Amino acid sequence: MQDMLVKLYDLPDLHPMEQKMDHLGIVVRPALAAEKSIVVNWVRERFDEGWASEAEICFSYQPISCFIAIKDQCILGFACYDAAYRNFFGPTGVEVSERGQGIGKILLLKSLVAMREQGYAYGIIGGVGPAGFYEKAANATLIEGSDPGIYRGLLSIVPPI
Ligand SMILES: CC(C)(COP(=O)(O)OP(=O)(O)OC[C@H]1O[C@@H](n2cnc3c(N)ncnc32)[C@H](O)[C@@H]1OP(=O)(O)O)[C@@H](O)C(=O)NCCC(=O)NCCS
């Protein structure tokens, strides 16, 4: 899993995507402290314990470094930054049935804007899966030699003997 680099000073315009989300009735905003359990459990149920742990960390910062996409009181997707390391984007995920509508992209770009507003010129996408998504959505480029990166030697849950 390689890391990717993004130019935070050269991000695409968010307005057309915000208009599309408005049209679809989807709200994309930072999560609130009171929503911590709901969001972390949602991530654990759909993805895994490691991502839930990273999402949880985001709720210990102010501002909370986790964006969520919501419609009709349901979470459709989430995106974190400053979770594994400062200035790292991820984890992120969209409900399977809601993919392909631009939710992943707006969650990514809103997070990258927040990272830029903290004063960073470049952002890092940590341990990517779908590199094509990040290339397309944010012109991200792979960081040579970054695999294995920060997750080398990661503990995983081993079933009891
Ligand atoms: C990756 C993920 C967040 C994308 O969310 P999404 O809402 O389906 O993505 P979007 O609809 O915003 O896609 C934005 C663009 O990226 C493209 N894209 C989406 N997934 C892609 C992929 N896996 N590879 C290449 N391009 C992809 C879309 O076609 C779209 O292109 P367009 O702007 O030309 O229409 C979602 O597929 C997901 O939750 N995957 C499982 C979890 C995961 O892998 N997270 C990332 C870990 S690093």
CSV table of N, CA and C and ligand atoms in Angstrom, one decimal:
chain,number,residue,atom,x,y,z
A,1,MET,N,0.8,-1.2,0.0
A,1,MET,CA,0.0,0.0,0.0
A,1,MET,C,0.9,1.2,0.0
A,2,GLN,N,0.9,1.9,-1.1
A,2,GLN,CA,1.8,3.1,-1.2
A,2,GLN,C,1.0,4.3,-0.7
A,3,ASP,N,1.8,5.4,-0.3
A,3,ASP,CA,1.2,6.7,0.0
A,3,ASP,C,1.2,7.5,-1.3
A,4,MET,N,0.3,8.6,-1.2
A,4,MET,CA,0.2,9.5,-2.4
A,4,MET,C,0.4,10.9,-1.9
A,5,LEU,N,0.8,11.8,-2.8
A,5,LEU,CA,1.0,13.2,-2.5
A,5,LEU,C,0.0,14.0,-3.2
A,6,VAL,N,-0.5,15.0,-2.6
A,6,VAL,CA,-1.5,15.9,-3.2
A,6,VAL,C,-1.1,17.4,-3.0
A,7,LYS,N,-1.2,18.1,-4.1
A,7,LYS,CA,-0.9,19.6,-4.0
A,7,LYS,C,-2.2,20.3,-3.4
A,8,LEU,N,-2.1,20.7,-2.2
A,8,LEU,CA,-3.2,21.3,-1.6
A,8,LEU,C,-3.5,22.7,-2.1
A,9,TYR,N,-2.5,23.3,-2.8
A,9,TYR,CA,-2.6,24.6,-3.3
A,9,TYR,C,-3.2,24.6,-4.7
A,10,ASP,N,-3.6,23.4,-5.2
A,10,ASP,CA,-4.0,23.3,-6.6
A,10,ASP,C,-5.2,22.3,-6.6
A,11,LEU,N,-6.2,22.5,-5.7
A,11,LEU,CA,-7.3,21.5,-5.7
A,11,LEU,C,-8.4,22.0,-6.6
A,12,PRO,N,-9.2,21.0,-7.1
A,12,PRO,CA,-10.3,21.4,-8.0
A,12,PRO,C,-11.4,22.2,-7.2
A,13,ASP,N,-12.1,23.0,-8.0
A,13,ASP,CA,-13.2,23.8,-7.4
A,13,ASP,C,-14.3,22.9,-6.8
A,14,LEU,N,-14.7,23.2,-5.6
A,14,LEU,CA,-15.7,22.3,-5.0
A,14,LEU,C,-17.2,22.7,-5.3
A,15,HIS,N,-17.4,23.9,-5.8
A,15,HIS,CA,-18.7,24.4,-6.0
A,15,HIS,C,-19.7,23.4,-6.8
A,16,PRO,N,-19.2,22.9,-8.0
A,16,PRO,CA,-20.1,22.1,-8.7
A,16,PRO,C,-20.5,20.8,-7.9
A,17,MET,N,-19.6,20.3,-7.1
A,17,MET,CA,-19.8,19.1,-6.3
A,17,MET,C,-20.8,19.4,-5.2
A,18,GLU,N,-20.6,20.6,-4.6
A,18,GLU,CA,-21.5,21.0,-3.5
A,18,GLU,C,-23.0,21.2,-4.1
A,19,GLN,N,-23.0,21.7,-5.3
A,19,GLN,CA,-24.4,21.9,-5.9
A,19,GLN,C,-25.0,20.6,-6.1
A,20,LYS,N,-24.2,19.6,-6.6
A,20,LYS,CA,-24.7,18.3,-6.9
A,20,LYS,C,-25.2,17.6,-5.6
A,21,MET,N,-24.5,17.8,-4.5
A,21,MET,CA,-24.9,17.2,-3.2
A,21,MET,C,-26.2,17.8,-2.7
A,22,ASP,N,-26.3,19.2,-2.9
A,22,ASP,CA,-27.5,19.9,-2.5
A,22,ASP,C,-28.7,19.3,-3.3
A,23,HIS,N,-28.5,19.1,-4.6
A,23,HIS,CA,-29.5,18.5,-5.4
A,23,HIS,C,-29.9,17.1,-5.0
A,24,LEU,N,-29.0,16.3,-4.5
A,24,LEU,CA,-29.3,15.0,-4.1
A,24,LEU,C,-29.8,14.9,-2.6
A,25,GLY,N,-29.8,16.1,-2.0
A,25,GLY,CA,-30.3,16.1,-0.6
A,25,GLY,C,-29.2,15.5,0.4
A,26,ILE,N,-28.0,15.6,0.0
A,26,ILE,CA,-26.9,15.0,0.8
A,26,ILE,C,-26.1,16.2,1.5
A,27,VAL,N,-26.0,16.1,2.8
A,27,VAL,CA,-25.2,17.1,3.6
A,27,VAL,C,-23.9,16.5,3.9
A,28,VAL,N,-22.8,17.3,3.6
A,28,VAL,CA,-21.4,16.9,3.9
A,28,VAL,C,-20.8,17.9,4.8
A,29,ARG,N,-20.5,17.5,6.0
A,29,ARG,CA,-20.0,18.4,7.1
A,29,ARG,C,-19.1,17.7,8.0
A,30,PRO,N,-18.4,18.5,8.9
A,30,PRO,CA,-17.6,17.8,9.9
A,30,PRO,C,-18.6,17.1,10.9
A,31,ALA,N,-18.1,16.0,11.4
A,31,ALA,CA,-18.9,15.3,12.4
A,31,ALA,C,-18.9,16.1,13.7
A,32,LEU,N,-19.9,15.9,14.6
A,32,LEU,CA,-19.9,16.6,15.9
A,32,LEU,C,-19.5,15.6,17.0
A,33,ALA,N,-19.0,16.1,18.1
A,33,ALA,CA,-18.6,15.3,19.2
A,33,ALA,C,-19.7,14.3,19.6
A,34,ALA,N,-20.9,14.8,19.6
A,34,ALA,CA,-22.1,14.0,20.1
A,34,ALA,C,-22.3,12.8,19.2
A,35,GLU,N,-21.7,12.9,18.0
A,35,GLU,CA,-22.0,11.8,17.0
A,35,GLU,C,-20.9,10.7,17.0
A,36,LYS,N,-19.9,10.9,17.9
A,36,LYS,CA,-18.7,10.0,17.9
A,36,LYS,C,-19.1,8.5,17.9
A,37,SER,N,-19.9,8.1,18.8
A,37,SER,CA,-20.2,6.6,18.9
A,37,SER,C,-20.9,6.2,17.6
A,38,ILE,N,-21.9,7.0,17.1
A,38,ILE,CA,-22.6,6.6,15.9
A,38,ILE,C,-21.6,6.4,14.7
A,39,VAL,N,-20.8,7.4,14.6
A,39,VAL,CA,-19.8,7.4,13.4
A,39,VAL,C,-18.8,6.2,13.5
A,40,VAL,N,-18.2,6.1,14.7
A,40,VAL,CA,-17.2,5.0,14.9
A,40,VAL,C,-17.9,3.7,14.7
A,41,ASN,N,-19.0,3.5,15.3
A,41,ASN,CA,-19.7,2.1,15.1
A,41,ASN,C,-20.0,1.9,13.6
A,42,TRP,N,-20.5,2.9,12.9
A,42,TRP,CA,-20.8,2.8,11.5
A,42,TRP,C,-19.5,2.3,10.7
A,43,VAL,N,-18.4,3.0,11.1
A,43,VAL,CA,-17.1,2.6,10.4
A,43,VAL,C,-16.8,1.1,10.7
A,44,ARG,N,-16.9,0.8,12.0
A,44,ARG,CA,-16.5,-0.6,12.4
A,44,ARG,C,-17.4,-1.6,11.7
A,45,GLU,N,-18.7,-1.4,11.6
A,45,GLU,CA,-19.6,-2.3,11.0
A,45,GLU,C,-19.4,-2.5,9.5
A,46,ARG,N,-19.0,-1.4,8.8
A,46,ARG,CA,-18.9,-1.5,7.4
A,46,ARG,C,-17.4,-1.8,6.9
A,47,PHE,N,-16.5,-1.4,7.8
A,47,PHE,CA,-15.1,-1.6,7.4
A,47,PHE,C,-14.4,-2.4,8.4
A,48,ASP,N,-13.5,-1.9,9.2
A,48,ASP,CA,-12.9,-2.8,10.2
A,48,ASP,C,-12.5,-2.0,11.5
A,49,GLU,N,-11.9,-2.8,12.4
A,49,GLU,CA,-11.6,-2.2,13.7
A,49,GLU,C,-10.5,-1.2,13.6
A,50,GLY,N,-9.5,-1.4,12.7
A,50,GLY,CA,-8.4,-0.5,12.6
A,50,GLY,C,-8.9,0.9,12.1
A,51,TRP,N,-9.8,0.9,11.1
A,51,TRP,CA,-10.4,2.2,10.6
A,51,TRP,C,-11.3,2.8,11.7
A,52,ALA,N,-12.0,2.0,12.5
A,52,ALA,CA,-12.8,2.5,13.6
A,52,ALA,C,-11.9,3.2,14.6
A,53,SER,N,-10.8,2.6,14.9
A,53,SER,CA,-9.8,3.2,15.9
A,53,SER,C,-9.3,4.5,15.3
A,54,GLU,N,-9.0,4.6,14.0
A,54,GLU,CA,-8.5,5.8,13.5
A,54,GLU,C,-9.5,6.9,13.5
A,55,ALA,N,-10.8,6.5,13.1
A,55,ALA,CA,-11.9,7.5,13.1
A,55,ALA,C,-12.1,8.0,14.5
A,56,GLU,N,-11.9,7.2,15.5
A,56,GLU,CA,-12.2,7.6,16.9
A,56,GLU,C,-11.2,8.7,17.3
A,57,ILE,N,-9.9,8.6,16.9
A,57,ILE,CA,-8.9,9.5,17.2
A,57,ILE,C,-9.3,10.9,16.7
A,58,CYS,N,-10.0,11.0,15.6
A,58,CYS,CA,-10.4,12.3,15.0
A,58,CYS,C,-11.3,13.1,15.9
A,59,PHE,N,-12.0,12.4,16.8
A,59,PHE,CA,-12.9,13.0,17.7
A,59,PHE,C,-12.2,13.6,18.9
A,60,SER,N,-10.9,13.3,19.0
A,60,SER,CA,-10.2,13.9,20.2
A,60,SER,C,-9.6,15.3,19.8
A,61,TYR,N,-9.8,15.7,18.5
A,61,TYR,CA,-9.3,17.0,18.1
A,61,TYR,C,-10.4,18.0,18.0
A,62,GLN,N,-10.0,19.3,18.1
A,62,GLN,CA,-11.0,20.3,17.8
A,62,GLN,C,-10.3,21.3,16.8
A,63,PRO,N,-10.8,21.5,15.6
A,63,PRO,CA,-12.0,20.9,15.1
A,63,PRO,C,-11.8,19.4,14.9
A,64,ILE,N,-12.9,18.7,14.9
A,64,ILE,CA,-12.9,17.2,14.7
A,64,ILE,C,-12.5,16.9,13.3
A,65,SER,N,-11.5,16.1,13.1
A,65,SER,CA,-11.0,15.9,11.8
A,65,SER,C,-11.6,14.7,11.0
A,66,CYS,N,-12.9,14.7,11.0
A,66,CYS,CA,-13.7,13.7,10.3
A,66,CYS,C,-14.9,14.3,9.7
A,67,PHE,N,-15.1,14.2,8.4
A,67,PHE,CA,-16.2,14.6,7.7
A,67,PHE,C,-17.2,13.5,7.5
A,68,ILE,N,-18.5,13.8,7.5
A,68,ILE,CA,-19.5,12.7,7.2
A,68,ILE,C,-20.4,13.2,6.1
A,69,ALA,N,-21.0,12.3,5.3
A,69,ALA,CA,-22.0,12.6,4.4
A,69,ALA,C,-23.3,12.0,4.9
A,70,ILE,N,-24.3,12.7,4.9
A,70,ILE,CA,-25.6,12.3,5.6
A,70,ILE,C,-26.8,12.5,4.7
A,71,LYS,N,-27.7,11.6,4.7
A,71,LYS,CA,-29.0,11.9,4.0
A,71,LYS,C,-30.1,11.2,4.9
A,72,ASP,N,-31.2,12.0,5.2
A,72,ASP,CA,-32.3,11.4,5.9
A,72,ASP,C,-31.8,10.7,7.2
A,73,GLN,N,-30.9,11.3,7.9
A,73,GLN,CA,-30.5,10.8,9.2
A,73,GLN,C,-29.6,9.5,9.1
A,74,CYS,N,-29.2,9.2,7.8
A,74,CYS,CA,-28.3,8.0,7.6
A,74,CYS,C,-27.0,8.5,7.2
A,75,ILE,N,-25.9,7.9,7.7
A,75,ILE,CA,-24.6,8.1,7.2
A,75,ILE,C,-24.4,7.4,5.9
A,76,LEU,N,-23.9,8.2,4.9
A,76,LEU,CA,-23.6,7.6,3.6
A,76,LEU,C,-22.1,7.4,3.4
A,77,GLY,N,-21.3,8.1,4.1
A,77,GLY,CA,-19.8,8.0,4.0
A,77,GLY,C,-19.1,8.9,5.0
A,78,PHE,N,-17.8,8.6,5.1
A,78,PHE,CA,-17.0,9.3,6.1
A,78,PHE,C,-15.6,9.5,5.5
A,79,ALA,N,-14.9,10.5,6.0
A,79,ALA,CA,-13.5,10.7,5.7
A,79,ALA,C,-12.8,11.4,6.8
A,80,CYS,N,-11.6,10.9,7.1
A,80,CYS,CA,-10.8,11.3,8.2
A,80,CYS,C,-9.5,12.0,7.7
A,81,TYR,N,-8.9,12.9,8.5
A,81,TYR,CA,-7.6,13.3,8.3
A,81,TYR,C,-6.9,13.6,9.6
A,82,ASP,N,-5.6,13.6,9.6
A,82,ASP,CA,-4.8,13.8,10.9
A,82,ASP,C,-5.1,12.6,11.9
A,83,ALA,N,-5.4,11.4,11.3
A,83,ALA,CA,-5.7,10.3,12.2
A,83,ALA,C,-4.5,9.4,12.4
A,84,ALA,N,-3.9,8.8,11.4
A,84,ALA,CA,-2.7,8.0,11.6
A,84,ALA,C,-1.5,8.9,11.9
A,85,TYR,N,-1.4,10.0,11.2
A,85,TYR,CA,-0.3,11.0,11.4
A,85,TYR,C,-0.9,12.3,11.0
A,86,ARG,N,-0.2,13.4,11.5
A,86,ARG,CA,-0.6,14.7,11.1
A,86,ARG,C,-0.4,14.8,9.6
A,87,ASN,N,-1.4,15.5,8.9
A,87,ASN,CA,-1.3,15.8,7.5
A,87,ASN,C,-1.5,14.6,6.6
A,88,PHE,N,-2.0,13.5,7.2
A,88,PHE,CA,-2.4,12.3,6.5
A,88,PHE,C,-3.9,12.3,6.3
A,89,PHE,N,-4.3,12.0,5.0
A,89,PHE,CA,-5.8,11.8,4.8
A,89,PHE,C,-6.1,10.3,4.9
A,90,GLY,N,-7.2,10.0,5.5
A,90,GLY,CA,-7.7,8.6,5.5
A,90,GLY,C,-7.9,8.2,7.0
A,91,PRO,N,-8.7,7.2,7.2
A,91,PRO,CA,-9.4,6.4,6.3
A,91,PRO,C,-10.6,7.1,5.7
A,92,THR,N,-11.2,6.5,4.7
A,92,THR,CA,-12.4,7.0,4.1
A,92,THR,C,-13.2,5.9,3.5
A,93,GLY,N,-14.5,6.0,3.4
A,93,GLY,CA,-15.3,5.0,2.8
A,93,GLY,C,-16.7,5.5,2.6
A,94,VAL,N,-17.4,4.9,1.6
A,94,VAL,CA,-18.8,5.3,1.2
A,94,VAL,C,-19.6,4.0,1.3
A,95,GLU,N,-20.8,4.1,1.8
A,95,GLU,CA,-21.7,2.9,1.8
A,95,GLU,C,-21.8,2.3,0.4
A,96,VAL,N,-21.7,1.0,0.3
A,96,VAL,CA,-21.6,0.4,-1.0
A,96,VAL,C,-22.7,0.8,-2.0
A,97,SER,N,-23.9,0.9,-1.5
A,97,SER,CA,-25.0,1.2,-2.4
A,97,SER,C,-25.0,2.7,-2.8
A,98,GLU,N,-24.2,3.5,-2.2
A,98,GLU,CA,-24.2,4.9,-2.5
A,98,GLU,C,-22.9,5.4,-3.3
A,99,ARG,N,-22.1,4.4,-3.7
A,99,ARG,CA,-20.9,4.8,-4.4
A,99,ARG,C,-21.2,5.2,-5.8
A,100,GLY,N,-20.3,6.0,-6.4
A,100,GLY,CA,-20.4,6.4,-7.8
A,100,GLY,C,-21.2,7.7,-8.0
A,101,GLN,N,-21.6,8.4,-6.9
A,101,GLN,CA,-22.4,9.6,-7.0
A,101,GLN,C,-21.5,10.9,-6.7
A,102,GLY,N,-20.2,10.7,-6.4
A,102,GLY,CA,-19.4,11.8,-6.1
A,102,GLY,C,-19.2,12.1,-4.6
A,103,ILE,N,-19.8,11.2,-3.8
A,103,ILE,CA,-19.7,11.4,-2.3
A,103,ILE,C,-18.3,11.2,-1.8
A,104,GLY,N,-17.6,10.2,-2.3
A,104,GLY,CA,-16.2,10.0,-1.9
A,104,GLY,C,-15.3,11.1,-2.3
A,105,LYS,N,-15.6,11.7,-3.5
A,105,LYS,CA,-14.8,12.8,-3.9
A,105,LYS,C,-15.0,14.1,-3.1
A,106,ILE,N,-16.2,14.4,-2.8
A,106,ILE,CA,-16.4,15.6,-2.0
A,106,ILE,C,-15.9,15.5,-0.6
A,107,LEU,N,-16.1,14.3,0.0
A,107,LEU,CA,-15.5,14.0,1.3
A,107,LEU,C,-14.0,14.2,1.3
A,108,LEU,N,-13.4,13.7,0.3
A,108,LEU,CA,-11.9,13.8,0.1
A,108,LEU,C,-11.5,15.3,0.0
A,109,LEU,N,-12.2,16.0,-0.9
A,109,LEU,CA,-11.8,17.4,-1.2
A,109,LEU,C,-12.1,18.3,0.0
A,110,LYS,N,-13.2,18.1,0.7
A,110,LYS,CA,-13.4,18.9,1.9
A,110,LYS,C,-12.3,18.7,3.0
A,111,SER,N,-11.9,17.4,3.1
A,111,SER,CA,-10.8,17.1,4.1
A,111,SER,C,-9.5,17.8,3.6
A,112,LEU,N,-9.2,17.7,2.3
A,112,LEU,CA,-8.0,18.3,1.8
A,112,LEU,C,-8.0,19.8,2.0
A,113,VAL,N,-9.2,20.5,1.8
A,113,VAL,CA,-9.3,21.9,2.1
A,113,VAL,C,-9.0,22.2,3.6
A,114,ALA,N,-9.5,21.3,4.4
A,114,ALA,CA,-9.3,21.5,5.9
A,114,ALA,C,-7.8,21.4,6.2
A,115,MET,N,-7.1,20.5,5.5
A,115,MET,CA,-5.7,20.3,5.8
A,115,MET,C,-5.0,21.5,5.3
A,116,ARG,N,-5.4,22.1,4.1
A,116,ARG,CA,-4.7,23.3,3.6
A,116,ARG,C,-4.9,24.5,4.6
A,117,GLU,N,-6.1,24.5,5.1
A,117,GLU,CA,-6.4,25.6,6.1
A,117,GLU,C,-5.6,25.6,7.4
A,118,GLN,N,-5.1,24.4,7.6
A,118,GLN,CA,-4.2,24.2,8.8
A,118,GLN,C,-2.8,24.7,8.5
A,119,GLY,N,-2.5,25.0,7.2
A,119,GLY,CA,-1.2,25.6,6.8
A,119,GLY,C,-0.3,24.7,6.0
A,120,TYR,N,-0.8,23.5,5.6
A,120,TYR,CA,0.0,22.6,4.8
A,120,TYR,C,-0.1,23.0,3.3
A,121,ALA,N,1.0,22.8,2.6
A,121,ALA,CA,1.0,23.0,1.2
A,121,ALA,C,0.7,21.7,0.4
A,122,TYR,N,1.2,20.6,1.0
A,122,TYR,CA,1.0,19.3,0.4
A,122,TYR,C,0.3,18.4,1.4
A,123,GLY,N,-0.5,17.5,1.0
A,123,GLY,CA,-1.1,16.5,1.8
A,123,GLY,C,-0.7,15.1,1.4
A,124,ILE,N,-0.8,14.2,2.4
A,124,ILE,CA,-0.5,12.8,2.1
A,124,ILE,C,-1.7,11.9,2.2
A,125,ILE,N,-1.9,11.1,1.2
A,125,ILE,CA,-3.0,10.1,1.3
A,125,ILE,C,-2.3,8.8,1.8
A,126,GLY,N,-2.6,8.3,3.0
A,126,GLY,CA,-1.9,7.2,3.6
A,126,GLY,C,-2.4,5.9,3.1
A,127,GLY,N,-1.4,5.0,2.7
A,127,GLY,CA,-1.7,3.6,2.4
A,127,GLY,C,-2.9,3.4,1.5
A,128,VAL,N,-2.8,3.9,0.3
A,128,VAL,CA,-3.9,3.8,-0.6
A,128,VAL,C,-4.3,2.5,-1.1
A,129,GLY,N,-5.6,2.3,-1.2
A,129,GLY,CA,-6.1,1.2,-2.0
A,129,GLY,C,-6.3,1.7,-3.4
A,130,PRO,N,-7.4,2.4,-3.7
A,130,PRO,CA,-7.8,2.8,-5.0
A,130,PRO,C,-7.0,4.0,-5.5
A,131,ALA,N,-5.8,3.8,-6.0
A,131,ALA,CA,-4.9,5.0,-6.4
A,131,ALA,C,-5.6,5.7,-7.5
A,132,GLY,N,-6.3,5.0,-8.4
A,132,GLY,CA,-7.0,5.7,-9.5
A,132,GLY,C,-8.0,6.7,-9.1
A,133,PHE,N,-8.7,6.4,-8.0
A,133,PHE,CA,-9.7,7.4,-7.4
A,133,PHE,C,-9.0,8.6,-7.0
A,134,TYR,N,-7.9,8.5,-6.3
A,134,TYR,CA,-7.2,9.7,-5.8
A,134,TYR,C,-6.5,10.5,-6.9
A,135,GLU,N,-6.0,9.8,-8.0
A,135,GLU,CA,-5.5,10.5,-9.1
A,135,GLU,C,-6.5,11.3,-9.8
A,136,LYS,N,-7.7,10.7,-10.0
A,136,LYS,CA,-8.8,11.4,-10.7
A,136,LYS,C,-9.4,12.5,-9.9
A,137,ALA,N,-9.6,12.2,-8.6
A,137,ALA,CA,-10.4,13.2,-7.8
A,137,ALA,C,-9.5,14.4,-7.3
A,138,ALA,N,-8.2,14.2,-7.1
A,138,ALA,CA,-7.3,15.2,-6.5
A,138,ALA,C,-6.0,15.3,-7.2
A,139,ASN,N,-5.8,14.7,-8.4
A,139,ASN,CA,-4.5,14.8,-9.0
A,139,ASN,C,-3.3,14.3,-8.1
A,140,ALA,N,-3.6,13.3,-7.3
A,140,ALA,CA,-2.6,12.8,-6.4
A,140,ALA,C,-1.6,11.9,-7.2
A,141,THR,N,-0.4,11.9,-6.7
A,141,THR,CA,0.6,11.1,-7.3
A,141,THR,C,1.3,10.1,-6.3
A,142,LEU,N,1.6,8.9,-6.8
A,142,LEU,CA,2.2,7.9,-5.9
A,142,LEU,C,3.6,8.4,-5.4
A,143,ILE,N,3.9,8.1,-4.1
A,143,ILE,CA,5.2,8.5,-3.5
A,143,ILE,C,6.1,7.2,-3.6
A,144,GLU,N,7.1,7.4,-4.4
A,144,GLU,CA,8.0,6.3,-4.7
A,144,GLU,C,8.6,5.7,-3.4
A,145,GLY,N,8.7,4.4,-3.3
A,145,GLY,CA,9.3,3.8,-2.1
A,145,GLY,C,8.5,3.9,-0.8
A,146,SER,N,7.2,4.2,-0.9
A,146,SER,CA,6.5,4.4,0.3
A,146,SER,C,5.7,3.1,0.7
A,147,ASP,N,6.0,2.0,0.1
A,147,ASP,CA,5.4,0.7,0.5
A,147,ASP,C,6.5,-0.3,0.8
A,148,PRO,N,6.6,-0.8,2.0
A,148,PRO,CA,5.6,-0.6,3.1
A,148,PRO,C,5.9,0.7,3.8
A,149,GLY,N,4.8,1.4,4.1
A,149,GLY,CA,5.0,2.7,4.7
A,149,GLY,C,4.7,2.7,6.2
A,150,ILE,N,3.9,3.6,6.7
A,150,ILE,CA,3.7,3.7,8.1
A,150,ILE,C,3.0,2.5,8.8
A,151,TYR,N,2.4,1.7,8.0
A,151,TYR,CA,1.7,0.5,8.5
A,151,TYR,C,2.5,-0.7,8.6
A,152,ARG,N,3.8,-0.6,8.4
A,152,ARG,CA,4.7,-1.8,8.5
A,152,ARG,C,4.7,-2.3,9.9
A,153,GLY,N,4.5,-3.6,10.0
A,153,GLY,CA,4.5,-4.2,11.4
A,153,GLY,C,3.3,-4.0,12.2
A,154,LEU,N,2.2,-3.6,11.5
A,154,LEU,CA,0.9,-3.3,12.2
A,154,LEU,C,0.4,-4.5,12.9
A,155,LEU,N,0.0,-4.4,14.2
A,155,LEU,CA,-0.6,-5.5,14.9
A,155,LEU,C,-1.9,-5.7,14.3
A,156,SER,N,-2.3,-7.0,14.2
A,156,SER,CA,-3.6,-7.3,13.8
A,156,SER,C,-4.3,-8.3,14.8
A,157,ILE,N,-5.6,-8.4,14.7
A,157,ILE,CA,-6.3,-9.2,15.7
A,157,ILE,C,-6.0,-10.7,15.3
A,158,VAL,N,-5.4,-11.4,16.2
A,158,VAL,CA,-5.1,-12.8,15.9
A,158,VAL,C,-6.1,-13.7,16.7
A,159,PRO,N,-6.7,-14.6,16.1
A,159,PRO,CA,-7.7,-15.4,16.8
A,159,PRO,C,-7.0,-16.2,18.0
A,160,PRO,N,-7.7,-16.3,19.1
A,160,PRO,CA,-7.1,-17.0,20.2
A,160,PRO,C,-6.7,-18.5,19.9
A,161,ILE,N,-5.6,-19.0,20.4
A,161,ILE,CA,-5.2,-20.4,20.1
A,161,ILE,C,-6.0,-21.4,20.8
B,1,LIG,C1,-13.0,4.8,-2.9
B,1,LIG,C2,-14.4,5.2,-2.5
B,1,LIG,C3,-14.3,6.1,-1.2
B,1,LIG,C4,-14.9,6.1,-3.7
B,1,LIG,O1,-16.1,6.6,-3.3
B,1,LIG,P1,-17.3,7.0,-4.4
B,1,LIG,O2,-18.3,7.8,-3.7
B,1,LIG,O3,-17.7,5.8,-5.0
B,1,LIG,O4,-16.4,7.8,-5.4
B,1,LIG,P2,-16.9,9.0,-6.3
B,1,LIG,O5,-18.3,8.7,-6.9
B,1,LIG,O6,-16.8,10.3,-5.6
B,1,LIG,O7,-15.8,9.0,-7.5
B,1,LIG,C5,-15.1,10.1,-8.0
B,1,LIG,C6,-14.4,9.8,-9.2
B,1,LIG,O8,-13.5,8.7,-9.0
B,1,LIG,C7,-13.7,7.6,-9.8
B,1,LIG,N1,-13.5,6.4,-9.0
B,1,LIG,C8,-14.2,6.0,-7.9
B,1,LIG,N2,-13.6,4.8,-7.4
B,1,LIG,C9,-12.6,4.6,-8.2
B,1,LIG,C10,-11.6,3.5,-8.2
B,1,LIG,N3,-11.6,2.5,-7.3
B,1,LIG,N4,-10.6,3.6,-9.1
B,1,LIG,C11,-10.5,4.6,-10.0
B,1,LIG,N5,-11.5,5.6,-10.1
B,1,LIG,C12,-12.4,5.6,-9.2
B,1,LIG,C13,-15.2,7.7,-10.2
B,1,LIG,O9,-15.4,7.0,-11.4
B,1,LIG,C14,-15.4,9.2,-10.3
B,1,LIG,O10,-14.9,9.7,-11.6
B,1,LIG,P3,-15.7,10.9,-12.3
B,1,LIG,O11,-15.4,12.1,-11.5
B,1,LIG,O12,-15.0,10.9,-13.6
B,1,LIG,O13,-17.1,10.5,-12.4
B,1,LIG,C15,-15.4,4.0,-2.3
B,1,LIG,O14,-15.3,3.2,-3.5
B,1,LIG,C16,-15.1,3.2,-1.1
B,1,LIG,O15,-15.7,3.4,0.0
B,1,LIG,N6,-14.3,2.1,-1.2
B,1,LIG,C17,-14.0,1.2,-0.2
B,1,LIG,C18,-13.1,1.8,0.9
B,1,LIG,C19,-11.8,2.3,0.3
B,1,LIG,O16,-11.2,1.7,-0.5
B,1,LIG,N7,-11.4,3.5,0.8
B,1,LIG,C20,-10.2,4.1,0.4
B,1,LIG,C21,-9.0,3.5,1.2
B,1,LIG,S1,-7.5,4.3,0.8
